[in-house]
Short mmCIF file of N, CA and C in Angstrom, two decimals:
data_model
loop_
_atom_site.label_atom_id
_atom_site.label_comp_id
_atom_site.label_asym_id
_atom_site.label_seq_id
_atom_site.Cartn_x
_atom_site.Cartn_y
_atom_site.Cartn_z
N MET Z 1 0.86 -1.16 -0.01
CA MET Z 1 -0.04 -0.02 -0.01
C MET Z 1 0.91 1.24 0.00
N SER Z 2 0.62 2.19 -0.91
CA SER Z 2 1.43 3.40 -0.99
C SER Z 2 1.12 4.36 0.13
N ASN Z 3 2.01 5.36 0.28
CA ASN Z 3 1.81 6.40 1.28
C ASN Z 3 0.49 7.18 1.06
N ILE Z 4 0.15 7.42 -0.22
CA ILE Z 4 -1.04 8.18 -0.55
C ILE Z 4 -2.26 7.33 -0.08
N GLN Z 5 -2.25 6.07 -0.37
CA GLN Z 5 -3.40 5.23 0.10
C GLN Z 5 -3.48 5.17 1.61
N LYS Z 6 -2.40 5.07 2.29
CA LYS Z 6 -2.40 5.09 3.77
C LYS Z 6 -2.95 6.38 4.24
N ARG Z 7 -2.47 7.51 3.68
CA ARG Z 7 -2.94 8.82 4.17
C ARG Z 7 -4.41 9.02 3.94
N THR Z 8 -4.97 8.59 2.82
CA THR Z 8 -6.37 8.82 2.60
C THR Z 8 -7.25 7.93 3.48
N GLU Z 9 -6.67 6.85 3.97
CA GLU Z 9 -7.43 6.02 4.88
C GLU Z 9 -7.46 6.64 6.28
N THR Z 10 -6.52 7.47 6.66
CA THR Z 10 -6.47 7.95 8.00
C THR Z 10 -7.13 9.30 8.18
N LEU Z 11 -7.13 10.13 7.17
CA LEU Z 11 -7.69 11.45 7.24
C LEU Z 11 -8.74 11.62 6.14
N PRO Z 12 -9.79 12.42 6.43
CA PRO Z 12 -10.76 12.66 5.39
C PRO Z 12 -10.16 13.31 4.14
N PHE Z 13 -10.72 13.03 3.01
CA PHE Z 13 -10.21 13.51 1.74
C PHE Z 13 -10.05 15.02 1.69
N LYS Z 14 -11.00 15.78 2.28
CA LYS Z 14 -10.97 17.20 2.29
C LYS Z 14 -9.72 17.70 2.96
N ILE Z 15 -9.34 17.06 4.06
CA ILE Z 15 -8.13 17.49 4.80
C ILE Z 15 -6.94 17.15 3.98
N GLU Z 16 -6.89 15.97 3.34
CA GLU Z 16 -5.78 15.63 2.49
C GLU Z 16 -5.61 16.62 1.34
N ALA Z 17 -6.72 17.00 0.75
CA ALA Z 17 -6.64 17.97 -0.38
C ALA Z 17 -6.22 19.33 0.14
N TYR Z 18 -6.63 19.73 1.30
CA TYR Z 18 -6.27 21.02 1.91
C TYR Z 18 -4.77 21.00 2.21
N GLU Z 19 -4.24 19.87 2.70
CA GLU Z 19 -2.84 19.77 3.00
C GLU Z 19 -1.99 19.95 1.72
N ILE Z 20 -2.44 19.37 0.64
CA ILE Z 20 -1.72 19.53 -0.64
C ILE Z 20 -1.80 20.98 -1.10
N SER Z 21 -2.99 21.60 -0.95
CA SER Z 21 -3.13 23.02 -1.32
C SER Z 21 -2.23 23.96 -0.48
N LEU Z 22 -2.17 23.62 0.81
CA LEU Z 22 -1.26 24.39 1.71
C LEU Z 22 0.16 24.30 1.24
N SER Z 23 0.62 23.09 0.94
CA SER Z 23 2.02 22.88 0.48
C SER Z 23 2.30 23.62 -0.79
N GLN Z 24 1.36 23.60 -1.70
CA GLN Z 24 1.56 24.33 -2.99
C GLN Z 24 1.61 25.84 -2.76
N SER Z 25 0.70 26.34 -1.91
CA SER Z 25 0.64 27.75 -1.59
C SER Z 25 1.96 28.19 -0.92
N LYS Z 26 2.45 27.33 -0.04
CA LYS Z 26 3.71 27.65 0.64
C LYS Z 26 4.82 27.84 -0.34
N LYS Z 27 4.94 26.90 -1.34
CA LYS Z 27 6.03 27.02 -2.35
C LYS Z 27 5.86 28.28 -3.15
N GLU Z 28 4.65 28.61 -3.56
CA GLU Z 28 4.41 29.80 -4.36
C GLU Z 28 4.77 31.08 -3.58
N ILE Z 29 4.38 31.15 -2.27
CA ILE Z 29 4.66 32.31 -1.48
C ILE Z 29 6.15 32.38 -1.25
N GLN Z 30 6.80 31.26 -0.98
CA GLN Z 30 8.26 31.28 -0.79
C GLN Z 30 9.01 31.82 -2.01
N ASN Z 31 8.58 31.44 -3.20
CA ASN Z 31 9.19 31.98 -4.43
C ASN Z 31 8.92 33.47 -4.57
N PHE Z 32 7.75 33.92 -4.24
CA PHE Z 32 7.45 35.31 -4.28
C PHE Z 32 8.25 36.12 -3.28
N VAL Z 33 8.38 35.59 -2.06
CA VAL Z 33 9.19 36.26 -1.01
C VAL Z 33 10.62 36.33 -1.37
N ARG Z 34 11.15 35.29 -2.07
CA ARG Z 34 12.56 35.35 -2.55
C ARG Z 34 12.80 36.55 -3.41
N LEU Z 35 11.85 36.81 -4.31
CA LEU Z 35 11.96 37.99 -5.20
C LEU Z 35 11.83 39.26 -4.41
N SER Z 36 10.98 39.35 -3.39
CA SER Z 36 10.74 40.50 -2.63
C SER Z 36 11.84 40.73 -1.64
N ASP Z 37 12.46 39.67 -1.16
CA ASP Z 37 13.44 39.74 -0.08
C ASP Z 37 14.80 40.24 -0.52
N GLY Z 38 15.12 40.00 -1.73
CA GLY Z 38 16.40 40.55 -2.15
C GLY Z 38 17.02 39.84 -3.34
N LEU Z 39 17.27 40.60 -4.37
CA LEU Z 39 17.95 40.05 -5.52
C LEU Z 39 19.39 40.57 -5.52
N VAL Z 40 19.58 41.85 -5.28
CA VAL Z 40 20.85 42.49 -5.32
C VAL Z 40 21.11 43.22 -4.06
N LEU Z 41 22.09 42.80 -3.27
CA LEU Z 41 22.43 43.47 -1.98
C LEU Z 41 21.22 43.64 -1.08
N GLY Z 42 20.34 42.69 -1.02
CA GLY Z 42 19.16 42.74 -0.16
C GLY Z 42 18.02 43.61 -0.72
N ILE Z 43 18.16 44.10 -1.92
CA ILE Z 43 17.10 44.91 -2.53
C ILE Z 43 16.29 44.00 -3.47
N GLY Z 44 15.04 43.86 -3.21
CA GLY Z 44 14.18 43.01 -3.96
C GLY Z 44 13.56 43.66 -5.18
N VAL Z 45 12.71 42.92 -5.87
CA VAL Z 45 12.01 43.47 -7.02
C VAL Z 45 11.20 44.65 -6.62
N ASP Z 46 10.56 44.63 -5.48
CA ASP Z 46 9.72 45.74 -5.04
C ASP Z 46 10.52 47.04 -5.05
N GLY Z 47 11.70 47.04 -4.47
CA GLY Z 47 12.48 48.23 -4.36
C GLY Z 47 13.01 48.71 -5.75
N LEU Z 48 13.40 47.72 -6.56
CA LEU Z 48 13.89 48.13 -7.89
C LEU Z 48 12.81 48.67 -8.79
N ILE Z 49 11.65 48.04 -8.79
CA ILE Z 49 10.53 48.52 -9.61
C ILE Z 49 9.97 49.84 -9.04
N GLY Z 50 10.17 50.03 -7.72
CA GLY Z 50 9.66 51.23 -7.09
C GLY Z 50 10.16 52.51 -7.72
N PHE Z 51 11.32 52.46 -8.35
CA PHE Z 51 11.89 53.64 -8.98
C PHE Z 51 11.13 54.07 -10.24
N ILE Z 52 10.38 53.16 -10.77
CA ILE Z 52 9.60 53.44 -12.00
C ILE Z 52 8.27 54.01 -11.63
N PRO Z 53 8.01 55.32 -11.91
CA PRO Z 53 6.75 55.94 -11.54
C PRO Z 53 5.60 55.09 -12.07
N ILE Z 54 4.55 55.03 -11.23
CA ILE Z 54 3.26 54.34 -11.51
C ILE Z 54 3.45 52.79 -11.53
N ILE Z 55 4.45 52.29 -12.29
CA ILE Z 55 4.67 50.85 -12.39
C ILE Z 55 4.95 50.26 -11.06
N GLY Z 56 5.77 50.95 -10.23
CA GLY Z 56 6.10 50.48 -8.89
C GLY Z 56 4.89 50.35 -7.98
N GLY Z 57 4.01 51.35 -8.06
CA GLY Z 57 2.79 51.29 -7.26
C GLY Z 57 1.83 50.19 -7.74
N LEU Z 58 1.80 50.00 -9.05
CA LEU Z 58 0.95 48.93 -9.58
C LEU Z 58 1.49 47.57 -9.19
N TYR Z 59 2.81 47.39 -9.25
CA TYR Z 59 3.41 46.14 -8.84
C TYR Z 59 3.13 45.86 -7.35
N THR Z 60 3.31 46.89 -6.49
CA THR Z 60 3.05 46.75 -5.08
C THR Z 60 1.57 46.36 -4.79
N ALA Z 61 0.67 47.04 -5.51
CA ALA Z 61 -0.75 46.73 -5.31
C ALA Z 61 -1.06 45.33 -5.84
N ALA Z 62 -0.55 44.94 -6.99
CA ALA Z 62 -0.81 43.62 -7.48
C ALA Z 62 -0.22 42.55 -6.60
N GLY Z 63 0.96 42.75 -6.07
CA GLY Z 63 1.54 41.78 -5.14
C GLY Z 63 0.73 41.67 -3.87
N GLY Z 64 0.22 42.82 -3.38
CA GLY Z 64 -0.59 42.80 -2.19
C GLY Z 64 -1.91 42.06 -2.40
N ILE Z 65 -2.54 42.26 -3.57
CA ILE Z 65 -3.74 41.57 -3.92
C ILE Z 65 -3.51 40.08 -4.00
N TRP Z 66 -2.34 39.68 -4.61
CA TRP Z 66 -2.04 38.30 -4.76
C TRP Z 66 -1.83 37.64 -3.34
N LEU Z 67 -1.10 38.37 -2.47
CA LEU Z 67 -0.90 37.84 -1.12
C LEU Z 67 -2.22 37.74 -0.37
N PHE Z 68 -3.09 38.72 -0.58
CA PHE Z 68 -4.42 38.68 0.05
C PHE Z 68 -5.19 37.46 -0.43
N SER Z 69 -5.11 37.16 -1.71
CA SER Z 69 -5.82 35.96 -2.21
C SER Z 69 -5.22 34.68 -1.66
N GLN Z 70 -3.87 34.65 -1.49
CA GLN Z 70 -3.22 33.49 -0.88
C GLN Z 70 -3.68 33.34 0.55
N ALA Z 71 -3.80 34.52 1.28
CA ALA Z 71 -4.25 34.46 2.67
C ALA Z 71 -5.67 33.86 2.74
N SER Z 72 -6.52 34.20 1.80
CA SER Z 72 -7.84 33.59 1.78
C SER Z 72 -7.80 32.09 1.49
N LYS Z 73 -6.92 31.73 0.55
CA LYS Z 73 -6.80 30.31 0.16
C LYS Z 73 -6.32 29.49 1.33
N VAL Z 74 -5.39 29.98 2.16
CA VAL Z 74 -4.86 29.23 3.29
C VAL Z 74 -5.63 29.49 4.57
N ARG Z 75 -6.77 30.17 4.44
CA ARG Z 75 -7.65 30.41 5.56
C ARG Z 75 -7.00 31.17 6.70
N ALA Z 76 -6.26 32.22 6.33
CA ALA Z 76 -5.67 33.10 7.35
C ALA Z 76 -6.80 33.90 8.03
N SER Z 77 -6.48 34.38 9.21
CA SER Z 77 -7.48 35.10 9.98
C SER Z 77 -7.81 36.46 9.35
N PHE Z 78 -8.89 37.07 9.77
CA PHE Z 78 -9.24 38.36 9.33
C PHE Z 78 -8.13 39.36 9.65
N THR Z 79 -7.52 39.19 10.80
CA THR Z 79 -6.41 40.14 11.20
C THR Z 79 -5.27 40.02 10.22
N GLU Z 80 -4.87 38.84 9.82
CA GLU Z 80 -3.79 38.68 8.83
C GLU Z 80 -4.15 39.35 7.52
N LYS Z 81 -5.35 39.15 7.08
CA LYS Z 81 -5.82 39.75 5.78
C LYS Z 81 -5.88 41.28 5.92
N PHE Z 82 -6.34 41.74 7.04
CA PHE Z 82 -6.44 43.20 7.22
C PHE Z 82 -5.01 43.80 7.25
N LEU Z 83 -4.07 43.09 7.87
CA LEU Z 83 -2.70 43.58 7.95
C LEU Z 83 -2.10 43.64 6.52
N ILE Z 84 -2.34 42.62 5.70
CA ILE Z 84 -1.88 42.68 4.29
C ILE Z 84 -2.43 43.90 3.59
N PHE Z 85 -3.77 44.12 3.78
CA PHE Z 85 -4.39 45.27 3.13
C PHE Z 85 -3.79 46.57 3.55
N ILE Z 86 -3.67 46.79 4.87
CA ILE Z 86 -3.12 48.03 5.42
C ILE Z 86 -1.69 48.27 5.00
N LEU Z 87 -0.85 47.22 5.14
CA LEU Z 87 0.54 47.38 4.75
C LEU Z 87 0.70 47.63 3.25
N THR Z 88 -0.14 47.02 2.41
CA THR Z 88 -0.07 47.31 0.98
C THR Z 88 -0.47 48.72 0.69
N LEU Z 89 -1.51 49.21 1.32
CA LEU Z 89 -1.90 50.62 1.17
C LEU Z 89 -0.80 51.56 1.56
N ALA Z 90 -0.18 51.25 2.75
CA ALA Z 90 0.91 52.10 3.24
C ALA Z 90 2.08 52.05 2.23
N ASP Z 91 2.39 50.90 1.71
CA ASP Z 91 3.52 50.75 0.76
C ASP Z 91 3.25 51.54 -0.52
N VAL Z 92 2.05 51.44 -1.00
CA VAL Z 92 1.67 52.23 -2.21
C VAL Z 92 1.79 53.76 -1.92
N GLY Z 93 1.29 54.15 -0.73
CA GLY Z 93 1.35 55.49 -0.33
C GLY Z 93 2.77 56.03 -0.24
N ILE Z 94 3.67 55.22 0.36
CA ILE Z 94 5.04 55.60 0.50
C ILE Z 94 5.67 55.82 -0.90
N GLY Z 95 5.33 54.90 -1.81
CA GLY Z 95 5.88 55.01 -3.17
C GLY Z 95 5.42 56.24 -3.93
N LEU Z 96 4.34 56.87 -3.49
CA LEU Z 96 3.84 58.07 -4.18
C LEU Z 96 4.64 59.32 -3.83
N VAL Z 97 5.38 59.24 -2.68
CA VAL Z 97 6.21 60.42 -2.32
C VAL Z 97 7.44 60.43 -3.19
N PRO Z 98 7.64 61.57 -3.90
CA PRO Z 98 8.77 61.66 -4.83
C PRO Z 98 10.14 61.50 -4.11
N ALA Z 99 11.06 60.85 -4.70
CA ALA Z 99 12.44 60.68 -4.21
C ALA Z 99 12.54 59.97 -2.91
N ALA Z 100 12.09 60.62 -1.82
CA ALA Z 100 12.21 60.03 -0.50
C ALA Z 100 11.39 58.72 -0.42
N GLY Z 101 10.25 58.64 -1.11
CA GLY Z 101 9.46 57.45 -1.11
C GLY Z 101 10.19 56.24 -1.73
N ASP Z 102 10.94 56.50 -2.75
CA ASP Z 102 11.74 55.42 -3.34
C ASP Z 102 12.78 54.89 -2.37
N PHE Z 103 13.39 55.79 -1.63
CA PHE Z 103 14.42 55.30 -0.64
C PHE Z 103 13.74 54.52 0.48
N VAL Z 104 12.64 55.02 1.01
CA VAL Z 104 11.91 54.38 2.13
C VAL Z 104 11.40 53.00 1.62
N ASP Z 105 11.05 52.99 0.35
CA ASP Z 105 10.42 51.75 -0.19
C ASP Z 105 11.43 50.55 -0.13
N PHE Z 106 12.76 50.87 -0.14
CA PHE Z 106 13.74 49.78 0.06
C PHE Z 106 13.58 49.16 1.40
N LEU Z 107 13.30 49.99 2.41
CA LEU Z 107 13.22 49.46 3.82
C LEU Z 107 11.84 48.93 4.15
N PHE Z 108 10.84 49.35 3.47
CA PHE Z 108 9.48 48.95 3.77
C PHE Z 108 9.11 47.78 2.90
N ARG Z 109 9.45 46.56 3.35
CA ARG Z 109 9.38 45.36 2.57
C ARG Z 109 8.03 44.62 2.89
N THR Z 110 6.96 45.23 2.49
CA THR Z 110 5.63 44.69 2.77
C THR Z 110 5.46 43.26 2.25
N HIS Z 111 5.79 43.00 1.03
CA HIS Z 111 5.55 41.65 0.46
C HIS Z 111 6.34 40.60 1.24
N ALA Z 112 7.58 40.88 1.59
CA ALA Z 112 8.38 39.90 2.33
C ALA Z 112 7.81 39.68 3.73
N TRP Z 113 7.46 40.76 4.42
CA TRP Z 113 6.89 40.66 5.80
C TRP Z 113 5.63 39.83 5.78
N THR Z 114 4.69 40.18 4.93
CA THR Z 114 3.44 39.46 4.93
C THR Z 114 3.58 38.06 4.39
N GLY Z 115 4.50 37.84 3.46
CA GLY Z 115 4.76 36.55 2.95
C GLY Z 115 5.27 35.61 4.02
N TYR Z 116 6.20 36.08 4.80
CA TYR Z 116 6.75 35.28 5.93
C TYR Z 116 5.66 34.92 6.95
N ARG Z 117 4.78 35.87 7.22
CA ARG Z 117 3.69 35.65 8.14
C ARG Z 117 2.76 34.55 7.59
N LEU Z 118 2.45 34.60 6.30
CA LEU Z 118 1.64 33.54 5.75
C LEU Z 118 2.28 32.17 5.76
N ILE Z 119 3.62 32.15 5.50
CA ILE Z 119 4.36 30.93 5.58
C ILE Z 119 4.31 30.32 6.98
N SER Z 120 4.42 31.21 8.00
CA SER Z 120 4.27 30.72 9.41
C SER Z 120 2.90 30.18 9.64
N HIS Z 121 1.89 30.82 9.15
CA HIS Z 121 0.49 30.37 9.30
C HIS Z 121 0.36 29.00 8.66
N ILE Z 122 0.89 28.84 7.45
CA ILE Z 122 0.81 27.55 6.73
C ILE Z 122 1.54 26.46 7.51
N ASP Z 123 2.73 26.77 8.00
CA ASP Z 123 3.51 25.79 8.81
C ASP Z 123 2.73 25.33 10.03
N MET Z 124 2.02 26.23 10.69
CA MET Z 124 1.22 25.87 11.85
C MET Z 124 0.07 24.94 11.45
N GLN Z 125 -0.55 25.22 10.32
CA GLN Z 125 -1.64 24.35 9.87
C GLN Z 125 -1.14 22.99 9.46
N LEU Z 126 -0.01 22.97 8.73
CA LEU Z 126 0.56 21.67 8.36
C LEU Z 126 0.98 20.84 9.56
N ALA Z 127 1.54 21.52 10.56
CA ALA Z 127 1.96 20.86 11.83
C ALA Z 127 0.72 20.24 12.47
N LEU Z 128 -0.39 20.98 12.51
CA LEU Z 128 -1.63 20.47 13.12
C LEU Z 128 -2.12 19.25 12.40
N ILE Z 129 -2.08 19.30 11.04
CA ILE Z 129 -2.54 18.12 10.25
C ILE Z 129 -1.63 16.96 10.55
N PHE Z 130 -0.30 17.17 10.60
CA PHE Z 130 0.64 16.10 10.90
C PHE Z 130 0.39 15.51 12.27
N HIS Z 131 0.10 16.40 13.26
CA HIS Z 131 -0.16 15.95 14.62
C HIS Z 131 -1.42 15.09 14.69
N VAL Z 132 -2.45 15.49 13.99
CA VAL Z 132 -3.69 14.70 13.94
C VAL Z 132 -3.46 13.37 13.28
N ARG Z 133 -2.68 13.39 12.20
CA ARG Z 133 -2.36 12.15 11.48
C ARG Z 133 -1.60 11.16 12.41
N GLU Z 134 -0.67 11.67 13.22
CA GLU Z 134 0.09 10.79 14.15
C GLU Z 134 -0.77 10.27 15.24
N LYS Z 135 -1.75 11.09 15.68
CA LYS Z 135 -2.68 10.61 16.75
C LYS Z 135 -3.57 9.49 16.24
N ILE Z 136 -3.93 9.56 15.01
CA ILE Z 136 -4.87 8.54 14.43
C ILE Z 136 -4.11 7.17 14.28
N ARG Z 137 -2.83 7.25 13.99
CA ARG Z 137 -2.09 5.97 13.74
C ARG Z 137 -1.95 5.17 14.97
#
């Protein structure tokens, strides 16, 4: 009997499917955070694109919307979703300030911060599923 067959016998299918979804979301968020966290000397795509008027703000907003959708997908709390929304708004606002906004945008790494929070949330949920699986065995 394969691992997949054993796993589906111990946990309901919905939980198994959710576990797979969580793992996929974690990989996608990790890849996104890598881009946000730093490509060159700790400066990520966010900071580099931030120098381009309008495009930087659009990228920040699009990244925030994507992270918000991921938060919904992994069933993050209202507080986590609200934090993503507020930090994205603040990041877009900072980017609107000429010159100084571009500099501050390097330090205000909204996508990386919220991405790491979502990864922690996913890890807690995966640990809970693992714990339940071990209790059933």
